[in-house]
CSV table of C-alpha atoms in Angstrom, one decimal:
chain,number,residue,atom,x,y,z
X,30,UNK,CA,12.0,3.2,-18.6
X,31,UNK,CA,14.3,6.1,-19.7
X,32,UNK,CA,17.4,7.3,-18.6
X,33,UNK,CA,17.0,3.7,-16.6
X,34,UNK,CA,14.7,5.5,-14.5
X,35,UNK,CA,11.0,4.7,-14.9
X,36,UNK,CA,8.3,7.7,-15.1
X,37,UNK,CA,6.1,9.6,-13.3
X,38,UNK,CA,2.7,10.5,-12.5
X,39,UNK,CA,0.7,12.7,-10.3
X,40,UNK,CA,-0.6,11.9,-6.3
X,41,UNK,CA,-4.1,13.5,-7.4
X,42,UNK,CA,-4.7,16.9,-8.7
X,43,UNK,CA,-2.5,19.0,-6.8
X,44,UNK,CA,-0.6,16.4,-5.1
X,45,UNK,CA,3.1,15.7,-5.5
X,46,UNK,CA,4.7,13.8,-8.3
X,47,UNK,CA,6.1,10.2,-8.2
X,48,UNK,CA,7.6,7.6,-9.4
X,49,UNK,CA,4.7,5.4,-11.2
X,50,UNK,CA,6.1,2.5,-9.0
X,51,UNK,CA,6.7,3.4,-5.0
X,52,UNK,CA,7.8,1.1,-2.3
X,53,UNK,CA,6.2,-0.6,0.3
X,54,UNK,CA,8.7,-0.3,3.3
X,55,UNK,CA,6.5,-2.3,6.3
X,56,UNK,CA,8.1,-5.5,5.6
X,57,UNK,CA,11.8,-4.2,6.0
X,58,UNK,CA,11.0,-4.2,9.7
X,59,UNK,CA,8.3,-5.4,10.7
X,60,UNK,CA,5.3,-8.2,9.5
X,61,UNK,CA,7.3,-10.8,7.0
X,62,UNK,CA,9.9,-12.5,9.9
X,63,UNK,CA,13.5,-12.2,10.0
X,64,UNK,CA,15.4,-9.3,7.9
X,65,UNK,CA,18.7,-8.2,6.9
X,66,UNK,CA,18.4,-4.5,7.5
X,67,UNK,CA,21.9,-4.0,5.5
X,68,UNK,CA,20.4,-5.5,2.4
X,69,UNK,CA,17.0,-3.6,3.2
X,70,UNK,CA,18.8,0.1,3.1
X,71,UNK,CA,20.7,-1.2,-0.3
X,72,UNK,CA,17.1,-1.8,-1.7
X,73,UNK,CA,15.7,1.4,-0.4
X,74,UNK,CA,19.1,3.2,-2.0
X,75,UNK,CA,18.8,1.5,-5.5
X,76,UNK,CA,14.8,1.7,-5.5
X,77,UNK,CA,15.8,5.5,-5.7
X,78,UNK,CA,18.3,5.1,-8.0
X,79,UNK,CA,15.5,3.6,-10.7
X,80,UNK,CA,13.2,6.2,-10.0
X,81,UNK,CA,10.8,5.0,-7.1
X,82,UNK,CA,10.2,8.3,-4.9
X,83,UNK,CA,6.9,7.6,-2.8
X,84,UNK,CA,7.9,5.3,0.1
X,85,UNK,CA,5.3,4.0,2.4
X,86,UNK,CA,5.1,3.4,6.2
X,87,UNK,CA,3.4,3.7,8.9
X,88,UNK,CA,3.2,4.0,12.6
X,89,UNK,CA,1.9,1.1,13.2
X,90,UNK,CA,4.2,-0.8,11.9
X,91,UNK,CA,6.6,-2.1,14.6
X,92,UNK,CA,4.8,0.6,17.0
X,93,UNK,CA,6.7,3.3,15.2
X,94,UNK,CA,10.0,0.9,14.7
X,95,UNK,CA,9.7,0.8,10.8
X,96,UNK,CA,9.9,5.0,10.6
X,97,UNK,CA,12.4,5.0,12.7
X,98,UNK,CA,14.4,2.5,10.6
X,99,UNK,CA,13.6,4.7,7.5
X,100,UNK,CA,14.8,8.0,9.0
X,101,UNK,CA,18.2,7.7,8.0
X,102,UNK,CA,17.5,7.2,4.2
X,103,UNK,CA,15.0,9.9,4.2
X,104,UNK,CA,17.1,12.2,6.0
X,105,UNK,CA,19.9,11.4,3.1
X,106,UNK,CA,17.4,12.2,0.5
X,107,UNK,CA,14.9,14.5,1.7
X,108,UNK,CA,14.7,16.8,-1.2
X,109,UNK,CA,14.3,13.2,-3.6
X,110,UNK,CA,11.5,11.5,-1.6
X,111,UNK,CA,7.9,11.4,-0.8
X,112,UNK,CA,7.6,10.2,2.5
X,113,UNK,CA,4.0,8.5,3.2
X,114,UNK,CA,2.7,7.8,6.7
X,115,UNK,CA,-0.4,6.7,8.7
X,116,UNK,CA,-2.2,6.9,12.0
X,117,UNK,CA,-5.2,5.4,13.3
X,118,UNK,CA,-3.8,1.9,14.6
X,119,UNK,CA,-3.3,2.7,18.3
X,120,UNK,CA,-1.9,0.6,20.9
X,121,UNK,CA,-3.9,-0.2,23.9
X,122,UNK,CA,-1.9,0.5,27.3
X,123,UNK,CA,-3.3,-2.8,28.9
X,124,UNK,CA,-2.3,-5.3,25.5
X,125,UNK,CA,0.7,-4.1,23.2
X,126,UNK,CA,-0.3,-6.9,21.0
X,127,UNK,CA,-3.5,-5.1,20.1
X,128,UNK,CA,-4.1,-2.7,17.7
X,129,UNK,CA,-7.6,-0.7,17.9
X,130,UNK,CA,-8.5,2.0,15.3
X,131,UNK,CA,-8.9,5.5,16.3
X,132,UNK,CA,-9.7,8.6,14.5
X,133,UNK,CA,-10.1,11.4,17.3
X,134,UNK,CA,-8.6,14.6,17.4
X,135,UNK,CA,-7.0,13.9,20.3
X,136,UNK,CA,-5.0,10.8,19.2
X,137,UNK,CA,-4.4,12.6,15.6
X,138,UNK,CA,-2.4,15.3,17.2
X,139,UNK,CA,-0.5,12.7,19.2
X,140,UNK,CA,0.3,10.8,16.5
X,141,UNK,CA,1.4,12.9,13.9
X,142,UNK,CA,3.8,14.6,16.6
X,143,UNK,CA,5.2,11.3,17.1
X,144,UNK,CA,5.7,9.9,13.8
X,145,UNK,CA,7.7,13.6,12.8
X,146,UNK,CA,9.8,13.0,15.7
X,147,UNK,CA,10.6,9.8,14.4
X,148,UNK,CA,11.0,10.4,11.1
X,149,UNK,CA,13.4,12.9,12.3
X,150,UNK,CA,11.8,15.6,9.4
X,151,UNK,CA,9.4,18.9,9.7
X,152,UNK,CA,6.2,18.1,7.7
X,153,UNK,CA,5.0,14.7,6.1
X,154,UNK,CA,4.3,14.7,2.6
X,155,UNK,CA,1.6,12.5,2.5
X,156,UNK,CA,-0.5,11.7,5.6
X,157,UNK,CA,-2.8,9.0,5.5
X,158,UNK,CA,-6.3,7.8,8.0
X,159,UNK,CA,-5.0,4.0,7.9
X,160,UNK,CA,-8.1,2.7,9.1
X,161,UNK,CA,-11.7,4.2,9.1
X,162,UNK,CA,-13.4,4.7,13.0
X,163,UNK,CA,-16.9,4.1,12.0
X,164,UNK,CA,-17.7,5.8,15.6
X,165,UNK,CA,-16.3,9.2,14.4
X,166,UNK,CA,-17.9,11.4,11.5
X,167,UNK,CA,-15.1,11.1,8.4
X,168,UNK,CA,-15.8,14.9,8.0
X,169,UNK,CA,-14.4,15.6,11.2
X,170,UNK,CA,-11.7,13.1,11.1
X,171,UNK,CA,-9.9,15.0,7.8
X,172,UNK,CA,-11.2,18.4,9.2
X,173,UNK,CA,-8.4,17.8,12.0
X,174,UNK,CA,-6.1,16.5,9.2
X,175,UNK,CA,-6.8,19.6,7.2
X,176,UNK,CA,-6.0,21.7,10.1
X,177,UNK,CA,-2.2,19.7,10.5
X,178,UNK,CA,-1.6,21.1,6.8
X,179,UNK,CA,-2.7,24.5,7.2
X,180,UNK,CA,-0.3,24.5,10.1
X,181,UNK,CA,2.5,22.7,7.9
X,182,UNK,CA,2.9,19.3,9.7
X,183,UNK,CA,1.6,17.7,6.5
X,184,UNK,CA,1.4,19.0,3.2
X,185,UNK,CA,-1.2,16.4,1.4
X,186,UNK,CA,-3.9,13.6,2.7
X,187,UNK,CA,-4.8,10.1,2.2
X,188,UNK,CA,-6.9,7.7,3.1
X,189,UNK,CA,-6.5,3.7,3.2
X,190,UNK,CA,-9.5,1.5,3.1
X,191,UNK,CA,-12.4,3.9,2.6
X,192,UNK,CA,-15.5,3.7,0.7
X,193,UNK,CA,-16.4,5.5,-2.1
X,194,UNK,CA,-19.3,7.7,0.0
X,195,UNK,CA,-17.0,8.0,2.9
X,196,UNK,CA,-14.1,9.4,0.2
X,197,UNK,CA,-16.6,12.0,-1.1
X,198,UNK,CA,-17.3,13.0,2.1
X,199,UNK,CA,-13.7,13.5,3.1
X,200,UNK,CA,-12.9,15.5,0.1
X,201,UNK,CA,-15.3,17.8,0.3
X,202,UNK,CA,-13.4,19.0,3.4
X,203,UNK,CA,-10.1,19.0,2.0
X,204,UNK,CA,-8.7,17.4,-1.1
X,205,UNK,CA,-7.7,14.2,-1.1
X,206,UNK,CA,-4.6,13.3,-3.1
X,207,UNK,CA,-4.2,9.5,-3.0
X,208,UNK,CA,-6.4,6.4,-1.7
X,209,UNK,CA,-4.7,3.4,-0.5
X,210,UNK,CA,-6.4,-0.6,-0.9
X,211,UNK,CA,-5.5,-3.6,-2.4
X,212,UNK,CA,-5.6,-4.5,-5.4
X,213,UNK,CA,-4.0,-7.0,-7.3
X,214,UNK,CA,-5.1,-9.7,-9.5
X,215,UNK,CA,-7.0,-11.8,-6.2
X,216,UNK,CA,-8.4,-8.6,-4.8
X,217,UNK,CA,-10.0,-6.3,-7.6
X,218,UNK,CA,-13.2,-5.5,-4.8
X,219,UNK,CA,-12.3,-1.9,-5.2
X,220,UNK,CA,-13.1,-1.7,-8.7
X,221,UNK,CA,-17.4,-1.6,-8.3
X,222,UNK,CA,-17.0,1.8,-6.0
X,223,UNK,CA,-14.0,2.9,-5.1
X,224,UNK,CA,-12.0,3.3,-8.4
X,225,UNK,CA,-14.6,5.1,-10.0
X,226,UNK,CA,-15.1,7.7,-7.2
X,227,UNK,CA,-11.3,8.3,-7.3
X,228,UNK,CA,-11.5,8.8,-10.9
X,229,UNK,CA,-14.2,11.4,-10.3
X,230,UNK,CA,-12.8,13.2,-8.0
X,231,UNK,CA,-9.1,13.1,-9.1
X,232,UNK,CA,-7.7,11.3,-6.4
X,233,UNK,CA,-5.0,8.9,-7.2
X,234,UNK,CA,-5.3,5.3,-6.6
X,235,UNK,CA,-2.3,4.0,-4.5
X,236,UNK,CA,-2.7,-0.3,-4.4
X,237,UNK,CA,-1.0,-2.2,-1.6
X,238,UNK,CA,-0.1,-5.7,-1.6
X,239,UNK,CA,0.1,-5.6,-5.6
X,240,UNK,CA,1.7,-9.1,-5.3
X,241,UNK,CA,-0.7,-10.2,-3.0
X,242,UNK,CA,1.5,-10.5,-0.4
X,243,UNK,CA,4.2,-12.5,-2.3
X,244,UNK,CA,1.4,-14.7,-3.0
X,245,UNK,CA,1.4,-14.1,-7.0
X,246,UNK,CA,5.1,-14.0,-7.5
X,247,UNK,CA,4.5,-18.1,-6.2
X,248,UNK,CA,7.4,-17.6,-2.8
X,249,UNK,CA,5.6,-19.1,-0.9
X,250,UNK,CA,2.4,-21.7,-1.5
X,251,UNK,CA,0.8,-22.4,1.9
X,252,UNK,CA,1.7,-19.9,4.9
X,253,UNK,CA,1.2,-22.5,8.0
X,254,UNK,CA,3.9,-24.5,6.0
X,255,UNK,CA,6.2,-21.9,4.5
X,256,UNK,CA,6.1,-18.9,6.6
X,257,UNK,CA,7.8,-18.5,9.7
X,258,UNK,CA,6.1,-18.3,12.9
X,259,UNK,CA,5.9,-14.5,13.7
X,260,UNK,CA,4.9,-13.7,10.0
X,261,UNK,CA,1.5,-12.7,9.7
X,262,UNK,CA,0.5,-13.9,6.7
X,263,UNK,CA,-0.3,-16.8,8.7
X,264,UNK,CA,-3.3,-15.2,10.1
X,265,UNK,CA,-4.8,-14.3,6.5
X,266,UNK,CA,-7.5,-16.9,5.5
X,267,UNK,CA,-6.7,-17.0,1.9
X,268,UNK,CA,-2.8,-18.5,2.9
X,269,UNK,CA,-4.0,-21.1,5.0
X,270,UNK,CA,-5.4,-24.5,4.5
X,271,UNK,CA,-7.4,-25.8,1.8
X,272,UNK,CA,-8.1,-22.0,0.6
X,273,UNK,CA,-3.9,-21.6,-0.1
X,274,UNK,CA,-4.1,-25.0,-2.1
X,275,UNK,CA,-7.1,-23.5,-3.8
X,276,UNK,CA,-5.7,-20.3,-4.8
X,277,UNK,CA,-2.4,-21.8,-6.0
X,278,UNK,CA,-4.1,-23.7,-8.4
X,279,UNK,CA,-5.4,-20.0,-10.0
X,280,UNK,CA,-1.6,-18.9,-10.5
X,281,UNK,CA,-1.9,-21.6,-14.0
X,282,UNK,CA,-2.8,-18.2,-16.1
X,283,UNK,CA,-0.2,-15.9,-14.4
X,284,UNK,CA,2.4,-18.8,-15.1
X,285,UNK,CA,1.4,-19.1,-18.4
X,286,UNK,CA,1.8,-15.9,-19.4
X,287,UNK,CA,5.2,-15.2,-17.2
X,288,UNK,CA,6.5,-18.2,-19.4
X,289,UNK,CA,5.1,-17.1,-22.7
X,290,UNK,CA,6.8,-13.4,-21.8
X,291,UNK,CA,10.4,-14.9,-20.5
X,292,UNK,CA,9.3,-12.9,-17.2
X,293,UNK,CA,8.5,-13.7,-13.6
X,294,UNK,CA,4.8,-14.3,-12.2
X,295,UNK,CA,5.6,-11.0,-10.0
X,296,UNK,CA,6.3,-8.8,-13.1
X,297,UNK,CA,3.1,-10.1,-15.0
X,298,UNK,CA,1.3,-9.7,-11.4
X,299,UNK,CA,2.6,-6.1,-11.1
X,300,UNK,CA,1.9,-5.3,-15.1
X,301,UNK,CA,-1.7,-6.0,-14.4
X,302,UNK,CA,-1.7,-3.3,-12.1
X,303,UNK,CA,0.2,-1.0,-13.3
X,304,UNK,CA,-2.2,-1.6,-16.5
X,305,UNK,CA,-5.2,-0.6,-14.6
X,306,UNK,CA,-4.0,3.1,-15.0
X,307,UNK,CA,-4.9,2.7,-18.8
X,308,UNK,CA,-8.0,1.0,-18.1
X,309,UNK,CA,-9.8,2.6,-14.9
X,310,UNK,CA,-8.0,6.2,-16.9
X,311,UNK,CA,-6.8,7.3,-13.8
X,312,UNK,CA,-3.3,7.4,-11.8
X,313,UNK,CA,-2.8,4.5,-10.5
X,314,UNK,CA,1.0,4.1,-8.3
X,315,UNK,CA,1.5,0.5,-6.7
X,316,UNK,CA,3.6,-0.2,-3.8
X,317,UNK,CA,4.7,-3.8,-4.1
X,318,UNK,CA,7.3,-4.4,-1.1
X,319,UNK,CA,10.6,-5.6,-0.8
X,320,UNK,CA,13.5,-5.7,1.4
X,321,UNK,CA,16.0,-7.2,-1.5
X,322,UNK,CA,17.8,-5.1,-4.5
X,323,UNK,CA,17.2,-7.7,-7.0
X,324,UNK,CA,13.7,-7.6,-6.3
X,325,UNK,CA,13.8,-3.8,-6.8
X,326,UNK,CA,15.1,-4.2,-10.0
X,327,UNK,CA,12.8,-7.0,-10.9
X,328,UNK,CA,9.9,-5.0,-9.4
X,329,UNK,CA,10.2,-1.7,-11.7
X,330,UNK,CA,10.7,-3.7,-15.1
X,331,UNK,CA,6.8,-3.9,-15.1
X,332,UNK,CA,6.1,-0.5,-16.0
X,333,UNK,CA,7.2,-1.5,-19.3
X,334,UNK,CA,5.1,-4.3,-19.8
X,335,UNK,CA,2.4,-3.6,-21.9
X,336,UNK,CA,-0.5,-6.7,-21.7
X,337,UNK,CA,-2.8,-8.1,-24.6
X,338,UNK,CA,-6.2,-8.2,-24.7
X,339,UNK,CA,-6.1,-12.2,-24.9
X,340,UNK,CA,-3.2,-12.0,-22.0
X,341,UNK,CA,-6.0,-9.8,-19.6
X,342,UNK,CA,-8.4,-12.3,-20.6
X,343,UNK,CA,-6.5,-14.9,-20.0
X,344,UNK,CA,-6.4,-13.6,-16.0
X,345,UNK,CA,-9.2,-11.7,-16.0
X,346,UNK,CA,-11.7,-14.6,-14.2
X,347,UNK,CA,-8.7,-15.2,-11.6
X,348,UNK,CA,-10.4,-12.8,-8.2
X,349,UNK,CA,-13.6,-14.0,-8.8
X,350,UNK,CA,-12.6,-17.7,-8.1
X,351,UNK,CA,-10.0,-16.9,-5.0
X,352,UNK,CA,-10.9,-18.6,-2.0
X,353,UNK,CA,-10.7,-16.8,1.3
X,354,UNK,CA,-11.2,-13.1,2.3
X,355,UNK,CA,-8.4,-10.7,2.5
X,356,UNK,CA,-8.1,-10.2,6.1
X,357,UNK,CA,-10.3,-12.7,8.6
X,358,UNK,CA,-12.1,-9.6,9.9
X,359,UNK,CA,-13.3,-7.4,6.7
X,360,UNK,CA,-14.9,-5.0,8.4
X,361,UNK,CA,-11.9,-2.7,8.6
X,362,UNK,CA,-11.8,-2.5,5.1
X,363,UNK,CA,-13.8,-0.8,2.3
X,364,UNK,CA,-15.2,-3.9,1.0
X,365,UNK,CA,-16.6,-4.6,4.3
X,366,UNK,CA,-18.6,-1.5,4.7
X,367,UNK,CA,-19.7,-0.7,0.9
């Protein structure tokens, strides 16, 4: 880092510039149990103060309760923030518990309406399609998109979870600055399709769950055991049973090197991504989340760490041997439909 704030790098060609690290807000509100909103804002004030400027919600999160929660701190530091959003996770009148994906014009406009007004700004800097609706064409999906920017609701696109054909279908309607999926040292399923489109096209790579949901940084081992009842990491399969005794067993590399480094499993976890820029030669901006300052502060320190060969050797067989899929229903995601 210089100047103690780490550097930056580009949301696609023409897309705005960032922090190489951004923030993952969901879990500040919503998703990981019990919070302590005061400590949350101190984390989103001093992610800021080392340089983080894309922060990431949504409107599903908390049915709209985590943009709400953010709207203070962007409103503080509008001209210092890139504020990233999503729609497509809708809320069925007759189960509030349910999420179903839609992509329509209809509900797009409805959305995007709502999450400004809760947001409390004038135009979202990045919008993204958080899930794909298999039942509407992508074209016509980002043609509505491309229609909220030209009217200056949004001023760049995203997508989350898309294929590498459904991505070069999108952007041949509009660009697309940034594409959103996991990818972390258990889930590298992106890397046969995905990361080389983006690379193609220009379009940055933004990973969620860098840490693997806490998984890698070793907080928690088995989520039925460790997790409190309304987190929903209990759902994944790869948390649960005999997969999480399974996958902690793969952490033995990641600890090795942590130990050899004098650094924590989540800073080795987050170097390996953050690496991948290098590699896949393209921009590549994780959003690892938090809700505590030291972890801010642990959390950027990876931008600095620079593996070995032997060190991304040494974890280089881990995803193939993790037991368990991401989410108990894959087809939502771009591994599901490639």
């Amino acid at each position: 880092m210089t100047n103690g704030k780490i550097p930056a790098a580009r949301l696609g060609d023409d897309g705005p510039e960032v922090g190489v690290q951004g923030l993952g807000c969901m879990g500040m509100s919503f998703g990981y149990g019990p919070t302590d909103a005061g400590e949350a804002r101190a984390t989103l004030e001093r992610a800021l103060e080392l340089g983080v400027t894309l922060y990431d919600t949504a409107d599903a999160y908390g049915a709209g309760e985590n943009e709400r929660f953010l709207s203070p701190f962007f409103k503080a530091h509008r001209d210092e923030v890139v504020i990233a959003t999503k729609f497509a996770l809708a809320i069925p009148p007759d189960d509030p518990t349910r999420r179903i994906i839609r992509n329509d014009a209809p509900y797009i406009r409805e959305a995007v309406e709502a999450s400004l007004q809760r947001l409390d700004v004038d135009v979202i800097d990045l919008y993204y399609m958080h899930r794909r609706d298999v039942n509407v064409p992508i074209e016509e999906t980002v043609g509505v998109m491309a229609e909220l920017v030209r009217e200056g609701k949004v001023k760049h696109l995203g997508l989350s979870e898309v294929t590498a054909a459904e991505l070069r279908t999108a952007h041949a309607v509009h660009p697309i600055a940034a594409v959103q999926s996991e990818w972390s040292l258990f889930s590298r399923d992106i890397e046969a399709q995905v990361v080389p489109a983006t690379r193609e096209l220009g379009v940055a790579l933004v990973p969620y769950s860098p840490l693997g949901r806490g998984f890698l940084t070793g907080s928690f081992g088995n989520a039925d055991q460790d997790l409190t009842t309304g987190d929903f990491r209990r759902q994944q399969p790869r948390f649960t049973g005999e997969n999480a005794a399974a996958n902690q067993a793969l952490l033995e590399p990641l600890r090795a090197v942590a130990e050899a480094r004098g650094a924590s499993l989540g800073q080795i976890a987050l170097a390996w991504v953050q690496q991948q820029a290098a590699v896949h030669d393209l921009p590549v901006i994780p959003i690892p989340g938090t809700r505590k300052v030291s972890r801010i502060e642990e959390n950027v320190t990876a931008v600095d760490i620079r593996l070995t060969e032997e060190e991304l050797a040494l974890l280089e067989p881990i995803a193939a041997k993790v037991a368990g899929n991401r989410y108990a229903d894959m087809s939502f995601t771009s591994a599901g439909r490639e």
